[in-house]
Coordinates of C-alpha atoms in Angstrom, one line a residue:
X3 CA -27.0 11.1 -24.0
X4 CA -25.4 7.7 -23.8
X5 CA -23.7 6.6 -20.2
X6 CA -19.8 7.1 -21.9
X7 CA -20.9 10.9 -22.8
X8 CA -22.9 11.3 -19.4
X9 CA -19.8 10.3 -17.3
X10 CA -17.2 12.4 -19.6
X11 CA -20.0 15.6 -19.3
X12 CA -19.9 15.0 -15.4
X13 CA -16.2 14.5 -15.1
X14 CA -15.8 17.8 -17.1
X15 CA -18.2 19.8 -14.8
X16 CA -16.3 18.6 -11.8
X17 CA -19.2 16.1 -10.9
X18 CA -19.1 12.9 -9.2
X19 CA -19.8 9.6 -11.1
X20 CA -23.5 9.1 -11.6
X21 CA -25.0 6.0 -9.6
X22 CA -28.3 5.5 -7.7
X23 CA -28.6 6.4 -4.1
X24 CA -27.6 4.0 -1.6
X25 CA -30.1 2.0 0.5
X26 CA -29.4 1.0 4.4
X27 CA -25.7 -0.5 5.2
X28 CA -26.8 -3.9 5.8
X29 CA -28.7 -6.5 3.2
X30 CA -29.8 -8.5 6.7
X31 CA -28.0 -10.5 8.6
X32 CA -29.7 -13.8 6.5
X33 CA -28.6 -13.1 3.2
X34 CA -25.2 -13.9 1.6
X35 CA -23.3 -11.4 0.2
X36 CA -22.8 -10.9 -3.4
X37 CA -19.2 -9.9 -4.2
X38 CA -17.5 -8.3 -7.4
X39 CA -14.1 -8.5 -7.9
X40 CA -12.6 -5.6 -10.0
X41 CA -9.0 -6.8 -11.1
X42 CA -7.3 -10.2 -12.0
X43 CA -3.8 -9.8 -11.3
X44 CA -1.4 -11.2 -8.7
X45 CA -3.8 -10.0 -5.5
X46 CA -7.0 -11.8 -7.1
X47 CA -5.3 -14.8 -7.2
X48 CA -4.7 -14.4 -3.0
X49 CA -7.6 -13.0 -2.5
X50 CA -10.4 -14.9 -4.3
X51 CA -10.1 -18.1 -2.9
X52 CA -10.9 -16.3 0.9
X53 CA -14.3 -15.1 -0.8
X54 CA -15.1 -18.5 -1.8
X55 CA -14.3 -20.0 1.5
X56 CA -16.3 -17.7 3.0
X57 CA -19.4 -18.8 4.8
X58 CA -22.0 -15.6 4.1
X59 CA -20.6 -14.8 0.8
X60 CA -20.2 -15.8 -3.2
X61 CA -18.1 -14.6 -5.7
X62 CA -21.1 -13.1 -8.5
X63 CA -19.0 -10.8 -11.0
X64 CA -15.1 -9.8 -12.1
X65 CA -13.6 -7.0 -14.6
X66 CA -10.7 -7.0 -16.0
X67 CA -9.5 -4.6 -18.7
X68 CA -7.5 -7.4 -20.5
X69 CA -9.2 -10.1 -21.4
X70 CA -6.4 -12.6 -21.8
X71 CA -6.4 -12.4 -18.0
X72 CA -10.5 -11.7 -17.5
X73 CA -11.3 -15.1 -19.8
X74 CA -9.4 -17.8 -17.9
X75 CA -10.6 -17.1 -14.6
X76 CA -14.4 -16.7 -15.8
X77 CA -14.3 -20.3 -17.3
X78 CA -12.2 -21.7 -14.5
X79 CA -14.5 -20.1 -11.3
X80 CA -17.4 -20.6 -13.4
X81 CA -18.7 -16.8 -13.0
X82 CA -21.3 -15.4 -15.3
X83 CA -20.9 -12.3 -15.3
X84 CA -17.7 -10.8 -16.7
X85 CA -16.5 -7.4 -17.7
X86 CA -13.7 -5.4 -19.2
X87 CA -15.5 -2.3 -18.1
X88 CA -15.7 -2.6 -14.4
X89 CA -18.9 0.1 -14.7
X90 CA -20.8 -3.0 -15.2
X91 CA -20.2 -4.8 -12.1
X92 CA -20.9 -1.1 -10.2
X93 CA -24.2 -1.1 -11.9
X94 CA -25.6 -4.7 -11.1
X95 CA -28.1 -3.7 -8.5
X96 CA -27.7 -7.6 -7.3
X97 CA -23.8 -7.3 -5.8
X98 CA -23.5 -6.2 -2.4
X99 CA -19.6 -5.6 -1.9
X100 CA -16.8 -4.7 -4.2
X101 CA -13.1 -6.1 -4.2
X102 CA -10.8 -3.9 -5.6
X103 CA -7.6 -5.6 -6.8
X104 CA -7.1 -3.6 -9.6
X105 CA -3.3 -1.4 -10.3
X106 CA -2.7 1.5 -7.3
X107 CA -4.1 4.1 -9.9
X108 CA -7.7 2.6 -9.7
X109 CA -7.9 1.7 -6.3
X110 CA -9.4 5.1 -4.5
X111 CA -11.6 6.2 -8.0
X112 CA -13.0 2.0 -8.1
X113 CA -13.7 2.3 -4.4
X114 CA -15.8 5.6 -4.8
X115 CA -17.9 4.8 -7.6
X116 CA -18.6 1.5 -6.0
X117 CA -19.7 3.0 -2.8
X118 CA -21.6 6.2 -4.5
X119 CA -23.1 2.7 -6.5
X120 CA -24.6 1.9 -3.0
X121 CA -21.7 -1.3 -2.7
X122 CA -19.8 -1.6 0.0
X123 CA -15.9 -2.2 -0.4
X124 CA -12.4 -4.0 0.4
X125 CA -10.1 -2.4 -1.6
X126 CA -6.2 -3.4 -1.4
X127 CA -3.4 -1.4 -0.4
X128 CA -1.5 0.6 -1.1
X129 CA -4.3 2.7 -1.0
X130 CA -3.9 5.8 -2.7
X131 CA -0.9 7.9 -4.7
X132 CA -1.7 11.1 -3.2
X133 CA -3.0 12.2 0.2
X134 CA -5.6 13.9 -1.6
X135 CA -7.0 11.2 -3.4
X136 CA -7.0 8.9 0.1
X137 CA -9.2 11.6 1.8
X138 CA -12.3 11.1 -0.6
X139 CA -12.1 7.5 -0.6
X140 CA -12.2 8.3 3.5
X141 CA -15.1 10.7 2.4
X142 CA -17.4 8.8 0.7
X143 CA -17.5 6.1 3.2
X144 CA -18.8 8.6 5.8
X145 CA -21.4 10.3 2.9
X146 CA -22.3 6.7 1.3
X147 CA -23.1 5.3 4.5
X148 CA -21.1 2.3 3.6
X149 CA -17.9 -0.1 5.2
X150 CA -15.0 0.4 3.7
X151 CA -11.6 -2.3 4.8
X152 CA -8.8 -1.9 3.8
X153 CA -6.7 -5.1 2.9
X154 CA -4.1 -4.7 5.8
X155 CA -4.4 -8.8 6.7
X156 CA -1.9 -8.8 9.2
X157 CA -4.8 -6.6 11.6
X158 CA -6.9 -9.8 11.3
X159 CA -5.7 -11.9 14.2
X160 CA -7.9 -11.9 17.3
X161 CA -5.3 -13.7 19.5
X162 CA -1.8 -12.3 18.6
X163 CA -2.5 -8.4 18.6
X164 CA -3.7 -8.7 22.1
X165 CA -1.3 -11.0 23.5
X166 CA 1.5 -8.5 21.6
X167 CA 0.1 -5.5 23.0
X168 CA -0.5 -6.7 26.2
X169 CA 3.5 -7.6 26.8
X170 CA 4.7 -4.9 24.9
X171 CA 2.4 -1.8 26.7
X172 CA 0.7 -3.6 30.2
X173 CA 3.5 -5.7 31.4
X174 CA 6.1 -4.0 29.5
X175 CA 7.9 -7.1 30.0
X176 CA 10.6 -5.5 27.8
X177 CA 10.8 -2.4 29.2
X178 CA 10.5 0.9 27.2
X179 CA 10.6 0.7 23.4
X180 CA 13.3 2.8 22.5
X181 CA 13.4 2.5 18.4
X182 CA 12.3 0.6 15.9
X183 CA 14.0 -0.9 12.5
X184 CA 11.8 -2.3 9.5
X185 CA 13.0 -4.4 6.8
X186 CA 12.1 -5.1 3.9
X187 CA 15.0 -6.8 2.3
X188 CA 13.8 -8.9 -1.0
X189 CA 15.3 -8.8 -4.7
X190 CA 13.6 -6.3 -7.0
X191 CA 15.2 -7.2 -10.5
X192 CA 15.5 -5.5 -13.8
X193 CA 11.9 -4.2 -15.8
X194 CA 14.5 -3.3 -18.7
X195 CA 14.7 -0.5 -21.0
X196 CA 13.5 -0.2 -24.7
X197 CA 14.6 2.6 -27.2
X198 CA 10.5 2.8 -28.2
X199 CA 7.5 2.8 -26.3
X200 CA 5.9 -0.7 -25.3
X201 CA 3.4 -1.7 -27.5
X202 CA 0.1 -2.7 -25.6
X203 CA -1.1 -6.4 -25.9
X204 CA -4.5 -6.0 -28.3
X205 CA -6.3 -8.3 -25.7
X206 CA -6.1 -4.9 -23.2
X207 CA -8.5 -2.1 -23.2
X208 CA -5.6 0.3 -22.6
X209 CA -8.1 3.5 -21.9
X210 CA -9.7 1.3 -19.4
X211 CA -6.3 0.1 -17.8
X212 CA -5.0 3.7 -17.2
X213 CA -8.0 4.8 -15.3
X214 CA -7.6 8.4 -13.7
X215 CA -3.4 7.9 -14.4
X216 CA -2.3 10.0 -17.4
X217 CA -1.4 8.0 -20.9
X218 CA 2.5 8.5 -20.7
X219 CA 4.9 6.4 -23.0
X220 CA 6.0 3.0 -21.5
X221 CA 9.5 2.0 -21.8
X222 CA 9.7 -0.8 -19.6
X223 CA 9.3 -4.5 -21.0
X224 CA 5.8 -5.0 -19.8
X225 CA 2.8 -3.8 -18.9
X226 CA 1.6 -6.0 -16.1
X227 CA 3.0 -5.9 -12.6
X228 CA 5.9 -3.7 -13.3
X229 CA 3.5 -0.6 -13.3
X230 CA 4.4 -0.7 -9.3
X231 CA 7.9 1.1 -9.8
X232 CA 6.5 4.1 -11.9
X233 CA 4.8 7.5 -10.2
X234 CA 2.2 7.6 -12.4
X235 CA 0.9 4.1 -11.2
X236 CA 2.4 2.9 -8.6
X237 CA 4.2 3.2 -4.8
X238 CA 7.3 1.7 -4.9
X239 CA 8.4 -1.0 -2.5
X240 CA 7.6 1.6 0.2
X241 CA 4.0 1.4 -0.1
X242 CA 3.5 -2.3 -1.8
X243 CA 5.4 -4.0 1.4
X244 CA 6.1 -0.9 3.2
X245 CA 2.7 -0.1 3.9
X246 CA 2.2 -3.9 5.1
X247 CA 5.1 -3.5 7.7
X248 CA 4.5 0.2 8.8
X249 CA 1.1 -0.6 9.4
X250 CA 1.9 -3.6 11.3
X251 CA 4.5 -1.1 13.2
X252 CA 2.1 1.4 14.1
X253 CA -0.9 -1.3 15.0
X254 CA 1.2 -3.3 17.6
X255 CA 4.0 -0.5 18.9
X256 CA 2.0 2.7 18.6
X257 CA -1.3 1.1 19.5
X258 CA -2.6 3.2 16.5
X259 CA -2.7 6.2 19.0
X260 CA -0.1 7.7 16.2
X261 CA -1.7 8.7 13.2
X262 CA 1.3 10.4 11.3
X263 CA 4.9 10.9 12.2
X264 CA 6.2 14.3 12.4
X265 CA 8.8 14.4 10.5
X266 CA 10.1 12.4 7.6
X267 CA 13.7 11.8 6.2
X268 CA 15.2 9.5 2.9
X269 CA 18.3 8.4 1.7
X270 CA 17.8 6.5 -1.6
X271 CA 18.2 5.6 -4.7
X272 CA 17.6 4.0 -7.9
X273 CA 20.9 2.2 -8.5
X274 CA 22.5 -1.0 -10.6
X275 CA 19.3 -1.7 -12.9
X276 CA 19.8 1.3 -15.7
X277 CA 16.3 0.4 -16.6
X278 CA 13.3 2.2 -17.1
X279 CA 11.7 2.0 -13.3
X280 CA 11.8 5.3 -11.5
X281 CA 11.0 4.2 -7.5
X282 CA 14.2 3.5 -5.8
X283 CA 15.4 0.2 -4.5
X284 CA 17.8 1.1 -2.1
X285 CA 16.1 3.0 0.7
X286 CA 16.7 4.4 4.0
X287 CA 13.3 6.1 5.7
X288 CA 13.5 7.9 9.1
X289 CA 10.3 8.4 10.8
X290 CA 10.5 11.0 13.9
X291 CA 7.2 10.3 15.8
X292 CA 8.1 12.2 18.7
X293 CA 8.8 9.1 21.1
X294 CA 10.3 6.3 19.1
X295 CA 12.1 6.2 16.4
X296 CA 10.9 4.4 13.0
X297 CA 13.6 2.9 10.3
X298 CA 12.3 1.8 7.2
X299 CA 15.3 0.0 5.5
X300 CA 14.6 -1.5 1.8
X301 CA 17.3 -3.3 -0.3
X302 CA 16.1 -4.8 -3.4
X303 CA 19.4 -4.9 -5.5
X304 CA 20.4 -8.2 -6.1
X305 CA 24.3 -9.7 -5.4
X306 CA 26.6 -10.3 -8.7
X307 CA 27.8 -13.2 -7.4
X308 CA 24.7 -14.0 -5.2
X309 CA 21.7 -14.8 -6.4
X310 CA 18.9 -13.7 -3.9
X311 CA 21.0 -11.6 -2.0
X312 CA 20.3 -8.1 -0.8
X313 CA 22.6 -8.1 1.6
X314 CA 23.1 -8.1 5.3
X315 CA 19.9 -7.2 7.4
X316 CA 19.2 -7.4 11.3
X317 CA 16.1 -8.8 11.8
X318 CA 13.4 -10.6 9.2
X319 CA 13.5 -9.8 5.9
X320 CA 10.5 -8.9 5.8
X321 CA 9.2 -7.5 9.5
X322 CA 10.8 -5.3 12.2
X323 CA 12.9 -5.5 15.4
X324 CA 11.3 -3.0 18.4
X325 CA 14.8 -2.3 20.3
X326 CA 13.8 -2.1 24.4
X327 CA 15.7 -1.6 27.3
X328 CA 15.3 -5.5 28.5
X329 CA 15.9 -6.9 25.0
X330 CA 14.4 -7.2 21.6
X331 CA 11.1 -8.2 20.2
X332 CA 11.3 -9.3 16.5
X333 CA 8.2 -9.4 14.0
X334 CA 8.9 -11.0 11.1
X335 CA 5.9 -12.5 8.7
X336 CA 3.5 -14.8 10.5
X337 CA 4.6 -14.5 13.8
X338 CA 7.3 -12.9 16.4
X339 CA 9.9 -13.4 19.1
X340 CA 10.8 -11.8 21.9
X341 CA 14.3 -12.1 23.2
X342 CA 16.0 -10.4 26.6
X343 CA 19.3 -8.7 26.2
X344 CA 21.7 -11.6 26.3
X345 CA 19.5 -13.1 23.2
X346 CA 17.7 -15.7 25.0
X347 CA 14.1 -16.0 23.5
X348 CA 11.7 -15.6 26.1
X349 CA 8.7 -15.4 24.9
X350 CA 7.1 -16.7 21.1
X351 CA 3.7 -15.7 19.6
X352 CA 1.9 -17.6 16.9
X353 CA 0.6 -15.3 14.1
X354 CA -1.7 -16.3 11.3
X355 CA -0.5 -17.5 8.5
X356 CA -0.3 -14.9 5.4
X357 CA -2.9 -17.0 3.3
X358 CA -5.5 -17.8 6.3
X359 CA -5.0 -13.9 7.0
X360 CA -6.1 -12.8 4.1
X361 CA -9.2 -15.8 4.0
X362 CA -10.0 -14.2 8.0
X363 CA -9.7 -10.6 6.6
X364 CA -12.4 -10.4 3.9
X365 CA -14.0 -12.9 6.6
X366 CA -14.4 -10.2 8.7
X367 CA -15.4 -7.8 6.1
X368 CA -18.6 -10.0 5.4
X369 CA -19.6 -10.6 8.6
X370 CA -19.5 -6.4 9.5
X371 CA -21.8 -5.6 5.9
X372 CA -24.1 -8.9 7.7
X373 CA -24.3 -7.1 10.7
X374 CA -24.5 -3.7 9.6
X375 CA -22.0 -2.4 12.1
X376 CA -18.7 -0.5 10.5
X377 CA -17.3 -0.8 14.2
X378 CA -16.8 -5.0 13.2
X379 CA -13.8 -3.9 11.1
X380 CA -10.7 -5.0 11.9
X381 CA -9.2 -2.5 9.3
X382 CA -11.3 0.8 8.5
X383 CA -10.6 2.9 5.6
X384 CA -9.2 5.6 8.9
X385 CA -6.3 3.6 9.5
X386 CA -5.5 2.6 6.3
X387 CA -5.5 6.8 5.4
X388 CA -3.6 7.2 7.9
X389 CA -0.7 4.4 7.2
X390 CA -0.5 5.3 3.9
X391 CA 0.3 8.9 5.2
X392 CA 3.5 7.3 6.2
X393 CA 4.8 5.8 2.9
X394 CA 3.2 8.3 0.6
X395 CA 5.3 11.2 2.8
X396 CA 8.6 8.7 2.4
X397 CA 8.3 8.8 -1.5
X398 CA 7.3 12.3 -1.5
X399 CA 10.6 13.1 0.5
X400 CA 12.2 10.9 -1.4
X401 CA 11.1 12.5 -5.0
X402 CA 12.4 15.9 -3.4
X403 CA 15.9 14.9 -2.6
X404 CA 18.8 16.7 -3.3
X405 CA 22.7 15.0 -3.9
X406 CA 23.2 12.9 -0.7
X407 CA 25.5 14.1 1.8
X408 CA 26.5 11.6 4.9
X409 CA 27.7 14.0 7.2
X410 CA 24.3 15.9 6.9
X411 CA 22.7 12.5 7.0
X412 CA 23.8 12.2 9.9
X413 CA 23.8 15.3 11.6
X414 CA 20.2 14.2 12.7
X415 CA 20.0 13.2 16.3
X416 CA 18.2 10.4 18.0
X417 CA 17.7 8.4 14.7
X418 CA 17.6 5.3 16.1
X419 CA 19.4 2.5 14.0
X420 CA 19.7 4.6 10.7
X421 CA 23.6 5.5 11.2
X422 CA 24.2 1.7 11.2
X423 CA 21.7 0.8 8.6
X424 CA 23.4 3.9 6.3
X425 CA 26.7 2.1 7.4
X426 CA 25.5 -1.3 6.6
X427 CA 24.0 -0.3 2.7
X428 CA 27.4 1.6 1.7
X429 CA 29.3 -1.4 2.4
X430 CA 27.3 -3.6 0.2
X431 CA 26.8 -1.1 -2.5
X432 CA 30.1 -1.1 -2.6
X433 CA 30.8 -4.8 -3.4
X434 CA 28.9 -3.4 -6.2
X435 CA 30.6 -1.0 -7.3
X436 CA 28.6 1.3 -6.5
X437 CA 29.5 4.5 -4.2
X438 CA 26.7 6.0 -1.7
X439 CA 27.9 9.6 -3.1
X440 CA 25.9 12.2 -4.4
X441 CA 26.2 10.7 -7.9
X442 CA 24.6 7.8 -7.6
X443 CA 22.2 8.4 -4.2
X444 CA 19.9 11.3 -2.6
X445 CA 18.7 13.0 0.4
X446 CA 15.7 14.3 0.6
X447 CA 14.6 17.5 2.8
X448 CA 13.4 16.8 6.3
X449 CA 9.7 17.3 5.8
X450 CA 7.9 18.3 8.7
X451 CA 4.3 16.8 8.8
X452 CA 1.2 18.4 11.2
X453 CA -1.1 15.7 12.3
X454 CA -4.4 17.8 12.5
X455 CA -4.5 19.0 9.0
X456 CA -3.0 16.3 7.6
X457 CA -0.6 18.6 5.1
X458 CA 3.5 19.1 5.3
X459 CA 4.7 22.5 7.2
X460 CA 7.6 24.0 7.6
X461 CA 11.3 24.2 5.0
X462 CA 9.5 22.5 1.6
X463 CA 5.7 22.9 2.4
X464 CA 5.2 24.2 -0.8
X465 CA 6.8 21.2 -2.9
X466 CA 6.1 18.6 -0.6
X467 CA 1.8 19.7 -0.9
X468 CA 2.4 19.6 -4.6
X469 CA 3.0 16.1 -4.2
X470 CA 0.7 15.1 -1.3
X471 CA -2.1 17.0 -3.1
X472 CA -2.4 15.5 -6.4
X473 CA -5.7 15.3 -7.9
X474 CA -5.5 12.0 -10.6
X475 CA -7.8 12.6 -13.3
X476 CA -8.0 11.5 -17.0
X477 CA -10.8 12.2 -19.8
X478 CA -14.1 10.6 -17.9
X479 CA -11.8 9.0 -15.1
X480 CA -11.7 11.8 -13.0
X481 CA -11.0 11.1 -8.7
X482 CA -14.1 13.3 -7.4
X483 CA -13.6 15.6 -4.6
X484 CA -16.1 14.5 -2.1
X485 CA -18.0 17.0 0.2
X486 CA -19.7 16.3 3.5

């Protein structure tokens, strides 16, 4: 039996992928560690250079499933050993640590065969499509004995998440935090609409490129990138740079003492594109944690007549504002500012830049595999579950909804800033043309989340499970449930 009718036999039986047993966690703190990278999209190219900077470690091995992408960066880093299959890099007994850049779909099933392969692994975010899925990948790390990061950057900064915390929570120089608004306000354009499937470039292994995600016909123009805004592959904008800034949230203002909210609520919708995407782009998330209140606002459709513009957002673009009774303390990307009720700034903190986060990050993730000590890393696999908890429950919510109704919207006390934020979005939808009405934009159920079990309770259980326990699978890419 070939290794292609071994893997399809063991997928079928319910079996995990085949792989030798792993050895201890650490090579030895002398020895530099060997790194595959599976994937050669957008986050390889951010990523990569950080493991060549890095002083313990070397770039050894990258897949790719298209080799018009895989081809161009072998020749140009000079790597030997390239593959379309990433099997191969899981197999070479010489590489110590996996990357895994690869589409959403791959990223929990790539990070278990790599660690049941004895490797240990970064994988990117978002991390999984189901909460299902994330719980094996949490899994194997504990059964494989190996570290597992997850590529939150924005946790690698040694000097601003202590300085943060400490004036946030120990001099509460603010006062108490009473909600909290993120943004993530950037133009999401068009991925068009054909009238027949896409046809797949011949330089892709297509069976290899869909992984565990089912073969469904393509509409959209392309095949690369845009897979983010489709269920079967992707997240959204909620968990591409939603689950960089919810993270963020829940590292600095809930000290990571919060592991889900309780109760979830989204206003959304898909509007102004007519094209084949199916995540929304207008998108109003309400996070009850029990204490403070969580907005996650997204606005993605672009202006007629102005070109980058989303329109009118409090705060960064892309951070969040933590409202306090002394004032406000804005985060926005690579750094924050702290201002006192009458808007004088009185405090500023320096943040890494996003490029020399992502360089410290897998930094970080070297020097813990050196050291043999999980405890090193600045993001384990646990809090990257546990943030992606938060998005995945937004789009499950979301996927639920029902016609939107404002007055039931807003019926929901102690919000925080969503009636303004709700107020805010119909305005500029309507310089659109477009009406927040329950033609054109939906409400979803307030799901009620239990932090213990990790599973919805409550109105919508039922549906809202379906969702959060989806097991991907396809042929001999199968996501293995993983026992302890």
């Amino acid at each position: 039996m070939d290794r292609r009718q071994f893997l399809a036999t063991g997928a079928a039986l319910g079996t995990v992928c085949a792989f030798p047993a792993p050895a201890l966690i650490a090579k030895g703190a002398n020895e530099v560690v060997r790194v595959g990278m599976l994937g050669t999209g957008m986050r390889f190219g951010e990523l990569h250079p950080g493991v060549l900077k890095a002083s313990n470690a070397k770039l050894v091995a990258l897949s790719d499933p298209d080799e018009a992408r895989l081809g161009p960066h072998r020749e140009r880093l000079g790597i030997e050993k390239a593959y379309t299959d990433l099997r191969k890099v899981l197999e070479d007994k010489e590489i110590d640590a996996i990357l895994v850049t690869t589409c959403n779909q791959w990223h929990c099933l790539a990070g278990i065969w790599a660690m049941e392969a004895g490797k240990h692994v970064y994988v990117e975010k978002p991390l999984c499509l189901s909460f299902w899925e994330g719980e094996q990948l949490v899994k194997a790390a504990k059964k494989y004995n190996r570290l597992c990061q997850i590529g939150h950057q924005l946790r690698t900064d040694p000097i601003f998440h202590p300085a943060v915390q400490k004036f946030l929570h120990e001099e509460k120089a603010l006062g108490k935090i009473e909600s909290v608004r993120v943004n993530r306000f950037s133009v999401r354009r068009s991925i068009g609409k054909r009238e027949t499937p896409l046809e797949i470039p011949k330089t892709v292994d297509y069976n290899l490129w869909l992984g565990p995600s089912q073969d469904l016909p393509m509409y959209r123009q392309q095949l690369h990138y845009d897979w983010h805004w489709m269920w079967n592959t992707g997240n959204g904008e909620t968990g591409n740079w939603g689950s960089h800034l919810l993270d963020d949230c829940r590292n600095d203002i809930f000290q990571n003492r919060l592991s889900l909210p309780k109760r979830v609520l989204v206003s959304g919708s898909r509007v102004g594109l007519n094209d084949a995407g199916e995540t929304p782009n207008m998108m109003v998330t309400y996070f009850d944690t029990g204490e403070i209140p969580v907005i996650l606002a997204i606005s993605g459709l672009e202006s007629k007549t102005q070109r980058h513009f989303v329109g009118k957002c409090e705060g960064p673009s892309s951070g969040y504002v933590a409202y306090c009774e002394g004032g406000r303390y804005v985060k926005y990307w690579g750094g924050a500012v702290a201002y006192d009720n009458a808007g004088k700034e009185i405090r500023k903190f320096a943040g890494t830049a996003l490029i020399d986060g992502g360089y410290a990050h897998f930094q970080n993730f070297a020097d813990a595999i050196q050291a043999g000590d999980a405890a090193k890393l600045n993001a384990p696999i646990q809090v990257g579950y546990d943030s992606s908890c938060w998005y995945n429950a937004a789009n499950f919510a979301y996927r639920l909804g029902q016609p939107f109704s404002r007055e039931e919207a807003l019926s929901v006390p102690n919000t925080g800033k969503m009636p303004e934020i709700l107020d805010a979005m119909e305005e500029y939808l309507a310089t659109q043309e477009i009406p927040m009405d329950s033609d054109h934009f939906k409400l979803s159920p307030m799901l009620e989340l239990d932090s213990e079990s990790y599973r919805f309770v409550g109105n919508f259980a039922k549906e809202a499970n379906a969702l959060a326990d989806l097991r991907p699978g396809r042929g001999e890419f199968v996501v293995p449930e993983i026992t302890l």
